[in-house]
Short mmCIF file of C-alpha atoms in Angstrom, two decimals:
data_model
loop_
_atom_site.label_atom_id
_atom_site.label_comp_id
_atom_site.label_asym_id
_atom_site.label_seq_id
_atom_site.Cartn_x
_atom_site.Cartn_y
_atom_site.Cartn_z
CA MET A 1 26.36 -4.64 -6.51
CA ASP A 2 26.96 -3.29 -2.96
CA ASN A 3 25.04 -4.00 0.10
CA ASN A 4 23.17 -0.22 0.39
CA ASP A 5 22.09 -0.92 -3.42
CA ARG A 6 20.57 -3.84 -2.10
CA LEU A 7 18.83 -2.13 0.11
CA ILE A 8 17.51 0.49 -1.94
CA ARG A 9 16.29 -1.55 -4.69
CA LEU A 10 14.38 -3.75 -2.19
CA ARG A 11 12.67 -1.05 -0.58
CA TYR A 12 11.96 0.57 -4.21
CA ALA A 13 10.44 -2.86 -5.41
CA LEU A 14 8.42 -3.31 -2.42
CA ASP A 15 7.49 0.54 -1.32
CA ILE A 16 8.59 0.04 1.81
CA LYS A 17 8.15 3.12 3.94
CA ASP A 18 11.21 4.95 6.41
CA THR A 19 8.93 4.33 9.22
CA ASP A 20 8.22 0.34 8.72
CA MET A 21 12.31 -0.07 7.70
CA VAL A 22 13.03 1.11 11.36
CA ASP A 23 10.71 -1.61 12.18
CA ILE A 24 11.74 -3.88 10.44
CA PHE A 25 15.71 -3.57 11.52
CA LYS A 26 14.52 -3.70 15.13
CA LEU A 27 12.79 -7.18 14.10
CA GLY A 28 15.74 -8.31 12.83
CA GLY A 29 17.82 -7.30 15.81
CA ILE A 30 19.07 -3.86 15.25
CA THR A 31 17.86 -0.75 16.73
CA ILE A 32 18.33 2.26 14.59
CA THR A 33 16.65 5.63 13.60
CA LYS A 34 14.69 6.90 10.82
CA GLU A 35 18.00 9.08 9.92
CA HIS A 36 19.98 6.41 9.93
CA VAL A 37 17.73 4.35 7.13
CA ARG A 38 17.77 7.44 4.95
CA LYS A 39 21.57 8.01 5.02
CA MET A 40 21.62 4.17 4.50
CA LEU A 41 19.50 4.68 1.35
CA ILE A 42 22.12 7.19 -0.42
CA LYS A 43 23.72 5.30 -3.14
CA SER A 44 27.69 5.01 -2.96
CA LYS A 45 29.87 5.45 -5.45
CA ASP A 46 30.57 2.03 -5.62
CA ALA A 47 27.21 0.92 -6.07
CA TYR A 48 27.23 2.36 -9.75
CA ASP A 49 27.87 0.64 -13.22
CA ASP A 50 30.56 1.99 -15.00
CA GLU A 51 29.02 0.79 -18.18
CA ARG A 52 25.68 2.94 -17.88
CA ASP A 53 26.45 5.54 -15.30
CA ASP A 54 28.78 8.42 -15.37
CA LEU A 55 31.02 8.42 -12.37
CA ASP A 56 31.69 12.45 -13.09
CA LEU A 57 28.27 13.25 -12.16
CA VAL A 58 27.82 10.99 -8.61
CA GLU A 59 29.06 12.90 -5.58
CA GLU A 60 30.18 11.14 -2.60
CA LYS A 61 27.91 11.92 0.25
CA GLU A 62 29.99 12.27 3.32
CA GLU A 63 26.39 11.39 5.38
CA ASN A 64 26.31 8.17 3.52
CA LEU A 65 25.99 5.20 5.93
CA THR A 66 27.70 1.77 4.96
CA CYS A 67 25.33 -0.94 5.08
CA THR A 68 27.63 -4.02 6.41
CA ILE A 69 26.61 -7.61 5.73
CA SER A 70 25.29 -7.82 8.73
CA ASP A 71 22.91 -4.87 8.56
CA LEU A 72 21.50 -6.52 5.44
CA ASP A 73 21.20 -9.57 7.08
CA ALA A 74 19.27 -8.28 10.04
CA PHE A 75 17.17 -6.58 7.79
CA LEU A 76 16.15 -9.53 5.45
CA ASN A 77 15.65 -11.86 8.97
CA GLY A 78 13.31 -8.81 9.94
CA PHE A 79 11.40 -8.41 7.04
CA ILE A 80 10.70 -12.11 6.93
CA THR A 81 9.01 -11.56 10.55
CA PHE A 82 7.61 -8.64 9.63
CA LYS A 83 5.41 -9.89 6.93
CA ARG A 84 5.27 -13.52 8.03
CA GLY A 85 4.57 -12.95 11.88
CA LYS A 86 7.18 -13.84 14.96
CA GLN A 87 7.45 -17.63 15.12
CA ASP A 88 6.29 -19.34 18.24
CA THR A 89 8.55 -22.17 19.54
CA LYS A 90 6.96 -25.20 20.28
CA GLN A 91 7.77 -27.53 23.41
CA GLY A 92 11.54 -28.46 23.68
CA GLN A 93 12.32 -27.34 20.00
CA VAL A 94 15.55 -25.97 20.22
CA THR A 95 16.02 -22.52 18.19
CA ARG A 96 19.19 -22.75 15.95
CA PRO A 97 21.06 -19.17 15.81
CA THR A 98 21.47 -18.42 12.08
CA PRO A 99 24.80 -19.06 11.08
CA PRO A 100 27.01 -15.19 10.52
CA ILE A 101 27.58 -14.60 6.78
CA LYS A 102 31.25 -14.60 6.04
CA ASN A 103 31.77 -13.16 2.91
CA SER A 104 29.61 -10.86 0.59
CA GLU A 105 29.93 -13.15 -2.71
CA GLY A 106 26.81 -15.61 -1.59
CA MET A 107 24.56 -12.04 0.10
CA ASN A 108 22.19 -12.10 -3.54
CA ASN A 109 21.52 -16.00 -3.07
CA ILE A 110 20.76 -15.20 0.62
CA LEU A 111 18.88 -12.09 -0.69
CA LEU A 112 16.39 -14.22 -3.14
CA LYS A 113 15.90 -17.05 -0.51
CA LYS A 114 14.84 -14.78 2.63
CA VAL A 115 12.70 -12.39 0.41
CA LYS A 116 11.32 -15.42 -1.31
CA VAL A 117 10.44 -16.60 2.45
CA ALA A 118 9.08 -13.78 3.53
CA LEU A 119 7.19 -13.36 0.19
CA SER A 120 5.64 -16.62 0.66
CA LEU A 121 6.70 -17.45 -3.26
CA THR A 122 6.70 -20.60 -5.18
CA SER A 123 9.25 -21.27 -7.42
CA GLU A 124 6.82 -20.55 -10.09
CA ASP A 125 6.52 -17.04 -8.74
CA MET A 126 9.89 -16.13 -8.70
CA LEU A 127 10.38 -18.18 -12.51
CA ASP A 128 7.48 -15.61 -13.43
CA ILE A 129 9.45 -12.48 -11.58
CA PHE A 130 12.60 -13.29 -13.53
CA LYS A 131 10.44 -13.37 -16.87
CA ILE A 132 8.61 -10.10 -15.76
CA ALA A 133 12.35 -8.90 -15.79
CA GLY A 134 12.85 -10.06 -19.30
CA ILE A 135 15.26 -13.30 -18.25
CA HIS A 136 14.86 -16.64 -19.08
CA VAL A 137 15.84 -18.55 -15.70
CA THR A 138 15.12 -22.80 -15.50
CA LYS A 139 13.99 -24.56 -12.46
CA GLY A 140 17.52 -26.08 -12.73
CA GLU A 141 19.06 -22.83 -12.13
CA LEU A 142 16.48 -21.21 -9.78
CA GLY A 143 17.26 -24.43 -7.55
CA ALA A 144 21.05 -24.01 -7.78
CA LEU A 145 20.70 -20.40 -6.63
CA PHE A 146 19.03 -21.58 -3.48
CA ARG A 147 21.49 -24.64 -2.51
CA LYS A 148 23.38 -24.51 0.63
CA GLU A 149 26.78 -23.12 -0.15
CA GLY A 150 29.14 -26.09 -0.40
CA HIS A 151 26.88 -28.18 -2.14
CA LYS A 152 27.80 -29.40 -5.69
CA HIS A 153 25.34 -27.63 -7.52
CA TYR A 154 25.47 -24.88 -5.93
CA LYS A 155 25.87 -21.76 -8.13
CA VAL A 156 26.62 -17.79 -6.53
CA CYS A 157 23.87 -15.93 -7.99
CA GLY A 158 25.56 -12.92 -9.62
CA ASP A 159 24.65 -9.08 -9.40
CA LYS A 160 22.73 -9.17 -12.83
CA TYR A 161 20.38 -12.15 -11.71
CA ALA A 162 19.64 -10.02 -8.09
CA ARG A 163 19.21 -6.59 -10.22
CA HIS A 164 16.49 -8.55 -12.21
CA PHE A 165 14.88 -10.46 -9.83
CA LEU A 166 14.50 -7.30 -8.04
CA LYS A 167 13.23 -5.18 -10.97
CA GLY A 168 10.86 -7.96 -11.92
CA LEU A 169 9.38 -7.71 -8.19
CA ALA A 170 9.28 -3.83 -8.33
CA ARG A 171 7.18 -4.33 -11.65
CA ARG A 172 4.90 -6.89 -9.78
CA TYR A 173 4.77 -5.08 -6.77
CA ARG A 174 4.01 -1.65 -8.08
CA LYS A 175 1.58 -1.52 -10.23
#
């Protein structure tokens, strides 16, 4: 699953409009046009699953824009601000910049964390969303997905978990 696929699935799950997508990117620090958003929402050939999709039927479209790690991270940060509002800094409080994401291996973990924060989901809500999607995740497994990279109990969230989470999110929010 690539970043374009993550963005497409999140947009579908929460029924986010194109104009809202532009606003969310802007809140995340990236100025982007509606046309660029539409080009990012075109599924790339790399995103298709070889087992379920016939790759011969998929056309690689030239106008497809790749959603980079920093683009997706900016979108998720903007999504938090879009849903929860701008956070006011208190007198004397130092704002720490978020460290840049180095590789895409932990991107699914970051997606889960930031969607959880943006939608104010509890751990129980997260477990329910996985259950709606038809996958059983324990509290321990969920905690391992939310741990900081490098922690001894950290677990990388695979594409299967991320897909099921976004599928459950769609079933929960798109009734």
